[in-house]
């Protein structure tokens, strides 16, 4: 029981502390520092209103700085030092990375993930969205395809570990192979190169629901008139889909595509749970974790490589946000 | 679109079939795991989960009795093989018919049930389908009966044993609790912090506001991997170390960009009139926030809460780095990935049950609050 009480106490303390901070700091500002009364009431209110935004935003800025902004600089700096962190070796870690065959393999595998997963997820999601919108039981179908979204990567890996199992009394794939073709059991996790695709499919299984939900909303947002006009002009369903609908939801597809791409660059759990990086399935995040706690210099340099790959997405996102603000 | 589909029944058929096929691919693996988690250990290794409702043929071993009656020059032992405790221990319910038997472990099904097996030296053994046997031997049996191996059908059996094993032993119950202790504060603290920040970014005027928003959008895609080493070192330096406090702070930081981004987008869309009116009536920003904005933003807060909860509950990476590696501090994902998948690779029933314990809560959240989840996704991705 002790840990439960401890947990509850910390929840109350943590949440209470946050509420307390906001309440007390505003109280201090309004009642003590610049009270809205007395001779300088106007200037007091003005000053309080200059300070207040910063009171509101300070905790968020603090954690953002400490947990995301500083690490970018901190990791870049740390990656220039050796294993124990006491000797400056300039780009030594990076040079060692580029010479290592495992790094090259992780990099190529990761590139494969970043291509295959978005292509298949978005395509499958688009098909599911288009199909479910026209069927009576579409909502149930959607809900079931969306479900893996709630399952952890570890849980999903375990679910598929059953499907991929060599034993034909456990693994569905080998059961089908044995039952229909009489073929001997194969361990799909150990087939060189192709095993990567079996791991990627687990992520596809999770991400398709995400793509489907967003694309389905986008499809429904298409103005009816454009489709009606196309029907009157005698377009067939495929023409309507590819010529009328696709162009109109293109920007949404781009958003979904980049989100899934960035996600597939950061995924660590699936490879870790399925193969532990063996059998040629290493990708950058799992390669980095093999150095974590052992060689911080190498670990941070791998992390920085991931960051550099993600950088173009980051820049285009910022540009987009600035355009919208104006 | 429906009218076009309606014109072509063939297309409509194809659509139904394609959708059904896709749903099946998406659901079957999870369903298989669910079925497996309720199956008996012996049955899992004997047949696939898709045969869970069919009887399973199990091989068992037993000994005959030793009470012999003289039968001419020979001795005759009769009885039922299921009277032997060892034989019964293989079957959870009433065992089905025996299909074959033998006397050597390497070949447990040498003779069909009902036939007589010649064991050499005038010794014979007959085992019938119902378990009754006749053993005829030239020597008077000693204190131990004849070893018998046999194959019998065991009725399908669903049990909660796997769940019992998972929850009682091996600290899995503790891991469940740890996951909860990590996920709940790591969901609430960022919401609160982000809500205030989102309000100030949406409705308060101050310099560099646009710059901050752009910065937060940029931080949305920063890979967590980058933060692991520097933040862990920082935690060690300031005395937080690997602890629950550390992981709450880490999750708060990592979830913050999405939280601020989602909530700001939502709050910026609230009607300006309400806020202006309140200002004219002399309400301070703190009052406007707590009395007007917060209640109005509940849907967005709920969406983000679901995301953050699912993410913190399901996370493996952050837990591996920011929590101690001791067994008492492990969360479920770490427990499954490190302990169960490693050492118990072959115990499928336990694995399935453990997986289901860990995904039960997120699935519950998902199916009850799906509406909010969808809304949150749309707010984050589609303008």
XYZ file of C-alpha atoms in Angstrom:
709
model
C 0.000 0.000 0.000
C 2.893 2.287 0.726
C 3.758 3.047 -2.901
C 0.128 3.934 -3.632
C 0.072 6.510 -0.844
C 3.446 7.774 -1.943
C 2.175 8.088 -5.498
C -0.991 9.878 -4.431
C 0.967 12.236 -2.213
C 3.301 13.160 -5.040
C 0.411 13.669 -7.440
C -1.246 16.037 -4.985
C 2.045 17.733 -4.256
C 2.993 18.139 -7.902
C -0.360 19.338 -9.167
C -0.954 21.359 -6.017
C 2.447 22.953 -6.374
C 1.634 24.063 -9.902
C -1.746 25.491 -8.948
C -0.139 27.110 -5.913
C 2.539 28.766 -8.022
C 0.073 30.328 -10.449
C -2.318 31.403 -7.722
C 0.280 32.807 -5.342
C 2.302 34.606 -8.008
C -0.785 36.341 -9.356
C -1.933 37.207 -5.876
C 1.471 38.677 -5.123
C 1.340 40.721 -8.296
C -2.200 42.046 -7.778
C -2.263 42.629 -4.036
C 1.301 43.350 -2.968
C 3.482 44.595 -5.827
C 1.034 46.578 -7.948
C -2.345 46.726 -6.187
C -5.165 48.071 -8.341
C -5.893 50.904 -5.924
C -4.255 53.941 -4.296
C -2.713 56.919 -6.071
C -0.894 55.095 -8.936
C -3.778 52.808 -9.862
C -3.414 53.333 -13.613
C 0.321 52.718 -13.783
C -0.006 49.796 -11.362
C -2.510 48.020 -13.573
C -0.382 48.687 -16.641
C 2.756 47.340 -14.979
C 0.945 44.286 -13.649
C -0.262 43.556 -17.147
C 3.263 43.766 -18.522
C 4.540 41.265 -15.983
C 1.617 38.855 -15.947
C 2.239 37.116 -19.303
C 5.645 36.152 -18.028
C 4.190 34.692 -14.853
C 1.863 32.598 -16.995
C 4.462 31.400 -19.414
C 7.462 31.060 -17.117
C 7.050 27.396 -15.994
C 6.423 26.238 -19.562
C 9.406 28.162 -20.854
C 11.549 26.768 -18.074
C 10.816 23.116 -18.840
C 11.006 23.718 -22.587
C 14.415 25.290 -22.166
C 15.771 22.686 -19.786
C 14.303 19.604 -21.456
C 14.370 20.452 -25.154
C 16.297 23.601 -26.049
C 19.320 23.130 -23.796
C 19.727 19.425 -24.767
C 20.184 20.400 -28.425
C 23.182 22.493 -27.435
C 24.220 20.167 -24.624
C 24.204 17.082 -26.853
C 26.080 18.864 -29.628
C 28.719 19.931 -27.115
C 28.959 16.538 -25.420
C 29.347 14.760 -28.749
C 32.689 16.518 -29.228
C 34.177 14.745 -26.219
C 35.376 11.209 -25.691
C 33.707 8.370 -23.820
C 34.350 9.670 -20.293
C 33.817 13.280 -21.274
C 37.186 14.658 -20.173
C 38.994 14.860 -23.484
C 38.046 17.060 -26.435
C 38.212 15.010 -29.627
C 36.486 17.408 -32.028
C 34.650 15.347 -34.654
C 36.244 12.103 -33.516
C 32.930 10.521 -32.554
C 31.395 11.367 -35.897
C 34.372 10.035 -37.816
C 34.176 6.822 -35.809
C 30.470 6.622 -36.629
C 30.940 6.982 -40.345
C 33.603 4.299 -40.328
C 31.459 1.852 -38.402
C 29.558 -0.648 -40.572
C 26.816 -0.911 -37.939
C 26.182 2.807 -38.147
C 25.935 2.627 -41.924
C 23.511 -0.254 -41.663
C 21.413 1.570 -39.025
C 21.380 4.660 -41.188
C 20.245 2.747 -44.270
C 17.681 0.773 -42.306
C 16.363 4.006 -40.830
C 16.105 5.519 -44.294
C 14.113 2.454 -45.292
C 11.804 2.949 -42.305
C 11.333 6.622 -43.134
C 10.320 5.698 -46.696
C 8.344 2.497 -46.293
C 6.281 3.294 -43.176
C 4.773 6.609 -44.393
C 4.122 5.288 -47.905
C 2.256 2.223 -46.707
C 0.516 3.879 -43.744
C -0.753 6.834 -45.758
C -1.878 4.629 -48.639
C -3.621 2.161 -46.350
C -5.063 5.025 -44.290
C -6.395 6.725 -47.396
C -7.971 3.498 -48.641
C -9.499 2.824 -45.228
C -10.819 6.396 -44.993
C -12.328 6.278 -48.472
C -13.873 2.824 -47.955
C -15.227 3.415 -44.466
C -16.909 6.686 -45.413
C -19.162 4.907 -47.885
C -20.037 1.820 -45.849
C -22.764 1.421 -43.273
C -20.472 -0.249 -40.775
C -17.707 2.237 -41.577
C -17.532 3.684 -38.081
C -16.960 0.305 -36.476
C -14.299 -0.501 -39.059
C -12.616 2.831 -38.381
C -12.637 2.292 -34.667
C -11.018 -1.134 -35.045
C -8.312 0.084 -37.413
C -7.648 3.061 -35.143
C -7.350 0.823 -32.060
C -3.610 -0.034 -32.318
C -2.978 3.680 -31.719
C -3.718 3.024 -28.036
C -1.369 0.059 -27.780
C 2.217 0.583 -26.714
C 4.986 -0.199 -29.172
C 6.118 -2.910 -26.792
C 2.622 -4.371 -26.611
C 2.306 -4.198 -30.397
C 5.671 -5.915 -30.797
C 4.502 -8.679 -28.500
C 1.254 -9.070 -30.424
C 3.195 -9.481 -33.664
C 5.794 -11.687 -32.060
C 2.974 -14.196 -31.727
C 2.062 -13.818 -35.388
C 5.679 -14.156 -36.510
C 6.525 -17.072 -34.186
C 8.397 -19.983 -35.758
C 6.259 -22.585 -33.987
C 3.325 -23.243 -36.319
C 1.097 -23.790 -33.285
C 1.722 -20.178 -32.197
C 2.606 -18.193 -35.301
C -0.180 -17.486 -37.730
C 2.203 -16.984 -40.647
C 3.868 -20.341 -40.210
C 0.540 -22.012 -39.552
C -0.773 -20.715 -42.874
C 2.456 -21.722 -44.644
C 2.308 -25.215 -43.172
C -1.423 -25.657 -43.625
C -1.797 -24.364 -47.176
C 1.574 -25.079 -48.748
C 3.044 -27.662 -46.420
C 6.140 -25.477 -46.232
C 8.548 -25.812 -43.343
C 8.641 -23.160 -40.642
C 10.546 -19.968 -41.367
C 11.680 -17.389 -38.839
C 10.684 -14.156 -40.532
C 12.606 -12.184 -37.927
C 15.878 -13.713 -39.097
C 15.555 -13.462 -42.886
C 18.331 -11.065 -43.842
C 17.104 -7.685 -45.087
C 13.426 -8.679 -45.422
C 13.073 -9.014 -41.663
C 13.184 -5.206 -41.561
C 9.899 -5.088 -43.413
C 8.241 -7.349 -40.887
C 9.310 -4.936 -38.148
C 8.206 -1.917 -40.167
C 4.803 -3.462 -40.684
C 4.233 -3.273 -36.916
C 4.613 0.501 -37.116
C 2.393 0.603 -40.204
C -0.208 -1.331 -38.222
C -0.093 1.381 -35.536
C 0.113 4.470 -37.761
C -2.510 3.594 -40.366
C -5.305 4.453 -37.941
C -3.793 7.876 -37.358
C -3.539 8.543 -41.091
C -7.051 7.242 -41.643
C -8.690 9.459 -39.003
C -7.111 12.645 -40.284
C -7.532 11.880 -43.966
C -11.124 10.843 -43.419
C -11.854 14.231 -41.818
C -10.126 15.941 -44.722
C -12.151 13.916 -47.246
C -15.354 14.918 -45.516
C -14.292 18.556 -45.598
C -14.234 18.554 -49.401
C -17.048 20.754 -50.745
C -19.896 18.653 -52.150
C -20.287 20.886 -55.204
C -16.924 19.936 -56.661
C -17.835 16.254 -56.530
C -21.364 16.794 -57.835
C -20.009 18.792 -60.734
C -17.591 15.991 -61.563
C -20.387 13.400 -61.435
C -22.501 15.510 -63.790
C -19.554 15.711 -66.136
C -19.496 11.921 -66.188
C -16.387 11.243 -64.123
C -16.052 7.685 -62.819
C -15.326 7.005 -59.122
C -11.604 6.572 -59.718
C -11.370 9.848 -61.608
C -13.290 11.552 -58.828
C -10.914 10.150 -56.269
C -7.650 10.900 -58.049
C -8.551 14.067 -59.941
C -11.000 15.803 -57.599
C -10.452 14.568 -54.058
C -6.711 13.942 -53.955
C -5.663 17.464 -54.999
C -7.989 18.997 -52.420
C -6.603 16.999 -49.493
C -3.020 17.167 -50.666
C -1.830 19.533 -47.926
C -3.300 17.247 -45.267
C -1.526 14.280 -46.817
C 1.745 16.190 -46.566
C 1.152 16.897 -42.869
C 0.309 13.259 -42.127
C 3.240 12.084 -44.216
C 5.800 14.238 -42.403
C 4.361 13.366 -38.981
C 4.709 9.650 -39.678
C 8.162 10.114 -41.216
C 9.430 11.986 -38.171
C 7.822 9.351 -35.954
C 9.514 6.499 -37.785
C 12.896 8.187 -37.352
C 12.496 8.214 -33.577
C 11.043 4.770 -33.010
C 13.119 2.648 -30.700
C 10.774 0.260 -28.921
C 9.866 -2.057 -31.794
C 13.404 -2.970 -32.776
C 14.417 -3.231 -29.135
C 11.570 -5.594 -28.248
C 11.598 -7.691 -31.408
C 15.271 -8.284 -32.181
C 17.315 -6.135 -29.813
C 19.019 -4.809 -32.952
C 20.245 -8.257 -34.026
C 19.900 -9.893 -37.448
C 20.697 -6.642 -39.254
C 17.661 -4.720 -37.994
C 19.493 -1.980 -36.110
C 18.170 1.543 -36.677
C 19.614 4.826 -35.394
C 17.594 5.146 -32.161
C 18.333 1.572 -31.134
C 21.956 1.973 -32.218
C 22.128 5.032 -29.990
C 20.665 3.128 -27.058
C 23.423 0.536 -27.380
C 25.842 3.317 -26.412
C 23.624 4.896 -23.752
C 25.124 4.552 -20.243
C 28.385 3.322 -21.828
C 29.701 5.987 -24.152
C 27.847 9.289 -23.919
C 30.040 10.839 -26.611
C 28.965 8.287 -29.214
C 25.352 8.254 -28.016
C 24.992 12.011 -28.351
C 26.630 12.037 -31.776
C 24.061 9.499 -33.034
C 21.276 11.605 -31.522
C 22.631 14.621 -33.352
C 22.576 12.735 -36.642
C 18.869 12.034 -36.050
C 18.361 15.726 -35.257
C 20.044 16.782 -38.494
C 17.787 14.447 -40.492
C 14.716 15.974 -38.825
C 15.952 19.559 -39.250
C 14.324 20.286 -42.645
C 10.917 19.318 -41.255
C 11.532 21.567 -38.264
C 12.448 24.553 -40.421
C 9.456 24.144 -42.708
C 7.146 23.829 -39.680
C 8.485 27.073 -38.206
C 8.065 28.867 -41.553
C 4.500 27.597 -41.775
C 3.704 28.781 -38.245
C 5.131 32.231 -38.906
C 3.087 32.527 -42.102
C -0.088 31.711 -40.199
C 0.623 34.195 -37.417
C 0.947 37.101 -39.832
C -20.274 9.427 -53.515
C -22.872 6.972 -52.276
C -25.032 7.363 -55.354
C -22.134 6.381 -57.588
C -21.317 3.370 -55.511
C -24.989 2.428 -55.536
C -25.012 2.357 -59.307
C -22.382 -0.340 -59.380
C -23.224 -3.239 -57.081
C -19.995 -4.992 -58.040
C -17.978 -2.067 -56.764
C -19.983 -1.937 -53.568
C -19.299 -5.631 -53.021
C -15.614 -5.139 -53.621
C -15.616 -2.287 -51.132
C -17.246 -4.362 -48.417
C -14.831 -7.215 -48.959
C -11.757 -5.001 -49.067
C -12.785 -3.217 -45.882
C -13.534 -6.506 -44.133
C -10.162 -7.937 -45.153
C -8.360 -4.893 -43.828
C -10.260 -4.910 -40.545
C -9.472 -8.605 -40.135
C -5.738 -8.051 -40.652
C -5.871 -5.250 -38.109
C -7.859 -7.109 -35.472
C -6.775 -10.753 -35.702
C -3.330 -10.397 -34.086
C -4.743 -8.669 -31.010
C -7.616 -11.111 -30.822
C -5.187 -14.031 -31.027
C -3.198 -12.625 -28.167
C -6.367 -12.228 -26.105
C -7.385 -15.839 -26.734
C -3.869 -17.106 -26.016
C -3.771 -15.294 -22.709
C -6.706 -17.394 -21.467
C -5.365 -20.734 -22.622
C -3.760 -23.408 -20.584
C 0.009 -23.635 -20.790
C 0.013 -27.158 -22.249
C -2.701 -26.370 -24.739
C -0.867 -23.295 -26.057
C 2.125 -25.366 -27.051
C -0.055 -28.140 -28.474
C -2.392 -26.278 -30.849
C -2.810 -22.791 -32.281
C -5.122 -20.263 -30.609
C -7.469 -20.514 -33.579
C -8.185 -24.061 -32.403
C -8.786 -22.976 -28.826
C -12.376 -24.186 -28.946
C -11.381 -27.670 -30.144
C -10.088 -30.470 -27.928
C -6.347 -30.804 -27.700
C -4.448 -34.095 -27.914
C -2.011 -34.298 -25.058
C 0.473 -37.034 -24.248
C 0.584 -38.148 -20.640
C 2.287 -40.843 -18.656
C 1.150 -43.033 -15.809
C 1.742 -46.333 -14.049
C -0.564 -49.271 -13.841
C -1.603 -50.710 -10.511
C 0.210 -53.639 -8.903
C -2.626 -55.750 -7.516
C -2.348 -58.844 -9.654
C -4.621 -61.817 -9.880
C -3.069 -65.114 -10.990
C -4.259 -66.143 -14.438
C -2.846 -69.583 -15.101
C 0.939 -69.219 -15.170
C 0.596 -65.479 -15.721
C -0.470 -62.533 -13.628
C -3.247 -60.207 -14.668
C -3.548 -56.568 -13.566
C -6.729 -54.683 -14.416
C -7.809 -51.158 -13.698
C -8.337 -47.733 -15.180
C -5.371 -45.639 -16.135
C -7.097 -42.492 -14.959
C -7.154 -43.816 -11.405
C -3.472 -42.952 -11.370
C -2.837 -39.502 -9.984
C 0.027 -38.805 -12.343
C -2.201 -39.447 -15.353
C -4.921 -37.135 -14.042
C -2.463 -34.327 -13.421
C -2.112 -33.837 -17.175
C -5.775 -33.087 -17.658
C -7.584 -30.173 -16.157
C -11.125 -31.418 -16.719
C -12.491 -34.799 -17.567
C -10.058 -36.334 -20.032
C -11.418 -37.414 -23.370
C -10.839 -40.667 -25.189
C -7.420 -42.258 -25.340
C -6.310 -42.590 -28.932
C -3.050 -44.502 -28.598
C -0.587 -45.749 -26.012
C 2.899 -47.101 -25.624
C 5.437 -48.051 -23.011
C 8.381 -45.945 -24.056
C 8.589 -42.167 -23.653
C 10.181 -41.783 -27.063
C 7.210 -43.507 -28.745
C 4.139 -42.754 -26.654
C 1.705 -43.777 -29.419
C 3.004 -47.186 -30.545
C -0.344 -49.006 -30.233
C -3.825 -47.814 -31.041
C -6.308 -47.752 -28.204
C -8.230 -51.010 -27.860
C -5.479 -53.142 -29.397
C -3.100 -55.334 -27.446
C 0.539 -54.391 -27.340
C 3.134 -57.137 -27.125
C 5.829 -56.032 -24.704
C 7.987 -59.138 -25.197
C 8.618 -62.164 -22.978
C 4.900 -62.958 -22.973
C 4.023 -59.609 -21.445
C 1.069 -57.793 -23.023
C -0.775 -54.579 -22.361
C -4.185 -53.479 -23.602
C -5.472 -49.960 -23.056
C -8.993 -49.072 -24.151
C -10.302 -45.676 -25.197
C -12.036 -45.164 -21.858
C -8.798 -45.748 -19.915
C -9.427 -49.289 -18.745
C -6.414 -51.530 -19.172
C -5.352 -55.138 -18.866
C -1.708 -55.906 -18.193
C -0.626 -59.503 -18.358
C 2.841 -60.346 -17.135
C 4.676 -63.628 -16.468
C 6.271 -62.263 -13.295
C 4.431 -61.079 -10.227
C 4.563 -57.276 -10.288
C 6.710 -55.679 -7.599
C 5.942 -52.460 -5.829
C 5.799 -50.447 -9.042
C 3.394 -50.944 -11.929
C 4.104 -50.842 -15.627
C 5.007 -47.460 -17.133
C 2.348 -46.400 -19.657
C 2.465 -43.473 -22.046
C -0.666 -42.486 -23.837
C -2.245 -39.772 -25.941
C -5.672 -38.555 -24.995
C -7.839 -35.670 -26.023
C -8.132 -32.932 -23.503
C -11.248 -30.745 -23.694
C -10.660 -27.068 -24.529
C -9.851 -25.168 -21.393
C -9.842 -21.464 -20.720
C -8.335 -20.313 -17.460
C -7.271 -17.188 -15.625
C -4.101 -18.913 -14.447
C -1.826 -16.877 -16.701
C -3.206 -13.639 -15.284
C -2.855 -14.965 -11.774
C 0.775 -15.882 -12.414
C 1.532 -12.544 -14.018
C -0.094 -10.422 -11.348
C 1.090 -12.343 -8.314
C 4.658 -13.207 -9.126
C 7.588 -11.415 -10.636
C 6.712 -7.889 -9.525
C 4.288 -7.346 -12.385
C 1.678 -5.965 -9.981
C 4.284 -3.542 -8.758
C 5.124 -2.602 -12.338
C 1.464 -1.841 -13.000
C 1.442 0.478 -10.010
C 4.703 2.111 -11.114
C 3.236 2.770 -14.541
C 0.278 4.469 -12.909
C 2.551 6.507 -10.636
C 4.515 7.656 -13.683
C 1.569 8.308 -15.989
C -0.906 10.212 -13.811
C 1.266 13.123 -12.603
C 3.051 13.169 -15.958
C -0.364 13.820 -17.504
C -1.730 16.444 -15.134
C 1.305 18.631 -14.480
C 2.041 19.428 -18.153
C -1.627 20.219 -18.830
C -1.728 22.792 -16.088
C 1.571 24.386 -17.032
C 0.732 24.344 -20.732
C -2.748 25.790 -20.259
C -1.384 28.957 -18.643
C 1.321 29.303 -21.280
C -1.187 28.680 -24.089
C -3.482 31.380 -22.733
C -0.714 33.942 -22.550
C 0.403 33.056 -26.089
C -3.152 33.264 -27.395
C -4.630 36.274 -25.626
C -1.971 38.399 -23.939
C 0.143 41.004 -25.638
C 3.854 40.965 -24.992
C 7.062 41.270 -26.990
C 8.644 38.224 -28.683
C 5.335 36.389 -28.519
C 5.538 35.368 -32.177
C 9.107 34.239 -31.710
C 8.114 32.023 -28.791
C 5.291 30.419 -30.775
C 7.638 29.694 -33.675
C 10.171 28.257 -31.246
C 7.586 25.930 -29.706
C 6.504 24.733 -33.150
C 10.163 24.022 -33.887
C 10.595 22.057 -30.671
C 7.643 19.819 -31.674
C 9.892 17.614 -33.773
C 13.085 17.612 -31.682
C 13.943 13.916 -31.205
C 13.790 12.859 -27.573
C 17.028 10.963 -28.124
C 18.825 14.271 -28.110
C 17.651 15.071 -24.610
C 18.542 11.788 -22.953
C 22.224 12.268 -22.151
C 22.309 15.960 -21.204
C 19.111 15.819 -19.150
C 20.119 12.675 -17.295
C 23.474 14.259 -16.469
C 21.657 17.382 -15.301
C 19.340 15.292 -13.121
C 22.343 13.580 -11.581
C 24.051 16.921 -10.947
C 21.098 18.542 -9.200
C 20.387 15.439 -7.115
C 17.197 14.265 -8.827
C 18.997 11.286 -10.325
C 16.982 8.392 -11.716
C 13.699 8.705 -9.867
C 9.965 9.232 -10.267
C 10.434 12.990 -9.851
C 12.944 12.884 -12.667
C 10.655 11.029 -15.051
C 7.707 13.351 -14.279
C 9.834 16.361 -15.083
C 11.139 14.683 -18.235
C 7.660 13.753 -19.453
C 6.448 17.256 -18.620
C 9.225 18.728 -20.747
C 8.833 16.318 -23.650
C 5.056 16.710 -23.777
C 5.112 20.492 -23.423
C 5.488 21.589 -27.072
C 2.503 19.544 -28.245
C 0.457 20.635 -25.213
C 1.131 24.344 -25.711
C 0.640 24.057 -29.465
C -2.688 22.216 -29.253
C -4.094 24.344 -26.447
C -2.963 27.630 -27.990
C -4.608 26.717 -31.294
C -7.812 25.904 -29.484
C -7.828 28.951 -27.190
C -7.001 31.333 -30.036
C -10.195 30.130 -31.703
C -12.419 31.089 -28.749
C -14.657 34.136 -29.371
C -12.909 37.419 -28.673
C -16.101 39.085 -27.390
C -16.291 36.985 -24.235
C -12.779 37.882 -23.216
C -13.152 41.582 -24.067
C -16.381 41.783 -22.091
C -14.771 40.234 -19.067
C -11.853 42.674 -19.354
C -14.237 45.623 -19.519
C -15.994 44.313 -16.420
C -12.665 44.542 -14.619
C -11.666 40.886 -14.501
C -7.940 40.238 -14.277
C -6.305 37.843 -16.693
C -6.024 35.272 -13.929
C -9.767 35.428 -13.370
C -10.504 35.326 -17.091
C -8.322 32.277 -17.413
C -9.703 30.281 -14.507
C -13.363 31.310 -14.833
C -13.812 31.539 -18.605
C -11.002 30.052 -20.659
C -10.397 26.900 -18.666
C -14.011 25.692 -18.661
C -14.376 26.547 -22.359
C -11.189 24.668 -23.223
C -12.215 21.410 -21.576
C -12.503 19.485 -24.866
C -8.972 20.466 -25.876
C -7.650 19.742 -22.398
C -9.283 16.314 -22.509
C -7.786 15.571 -25.929
C -4.315 16.404 -24.807
C -4.782 14.551 -21.514
C -5.626 11.384 -23.443
C -2.586 11.767 -25.691
C -0.223 12.417 -22.877
C -1.650 9.599 -20.788
C -1.352 7.081 -23.622
C 2.134 8.295 -24.437
C 3.426 8.159 -20.864
C 1.715 4.846 -20.137
C 3.102 3.258 -23.298
C 6.558 4.800 -23.197
C 9.617 2.588 -23.011
C 12.539 4.852 -23.866
C 12.067 7.585 -21.253
C 11.363 5.004 -18.553
C 14.497 3.049 -19.405
C 16.675 6.131 -19.127
C 15.097 8.159 -16.329
C 14.015 5.415 -13.908
C 16.437 3.245 -11.928
C 17.055 -0.180 -13.432
C 16.142 -1.894 -10.157
C 13.225 -4.300 -10.370
C 10.968 -2.374 -7.941
C 11.086 0.734 -10.111
C 10.329 -0.883 -13.458
C 7.239 0.090 -15.397
C 5.315 -2.490 -17.378
C 6.794 -1.783 -20.790
C 10.330 -2.167 -19.430
C 9.305 -5.259 -17.512
C 7.876 -6.900 -20.611
C 10.638 -5.851 -22.992
C 13.550 -6.641 -20.673
C 12.394 -9.458 -18.412
C 9.602 -11.368 -20.071
C 10.733 -11.230 -23.686
C 14.259 -12.100 -22.635
C 13.995 -14.897 -20.113
C 10.508 -16.206 -20.694
C 10.659 -16.158 -24.467
C 8.940 -19.529 -24.618
C 6.183 -19.061 -22.072
C 3.602 -17.710 -24.466
C 0.672 -17.786 -22.062
C 2.461 -15.582 -19.552
C 3.667 -13.231 -22.280
C 0.151 -12.848 -23.664
C -1.358 -12.206 -20.254
C 1.350 -9.673 -19.382
C 0.805 -7.866 -22.669
C -2.904 -7.690 -22.016
C -2.469 -6.376 -18.499
C -0.328 -3.593 -19.939
C -2.644 -2.674 -22.821
C -5.943 -3.044 -20.955
C -5.882 0.459 -19.463
C -4.965 2.302 -22.687
C -7.560 0.299 -24.594
C -10.178 1.199 -22.006
C -9.246 4.866 -22.255
C -9.257 4.605 -26.028
C -12.683 3.068 -26.429
C -14.362 5.284 -23.849
C -12.787 8.582 -24.920
C -12.196 8.015 -28.633
C -14.210 11.114 -29.525
C -11.774 13.413 -27.738
C -8.785 11.605 -29.158
C -9.992 12.131 -32.724
C -10.747 15.782 -32.012
C -7.270 16.310 -30.613
C -5.630 14.671 -33.607
C -7.563 16.888 -35.971
C -6.730 20.045 -34.019
C -3.065 19.174 -34.221
C -2.850 18.357 -37.888
C -5.609 19.938 -39.925
C -6.291 23.609 -40.065
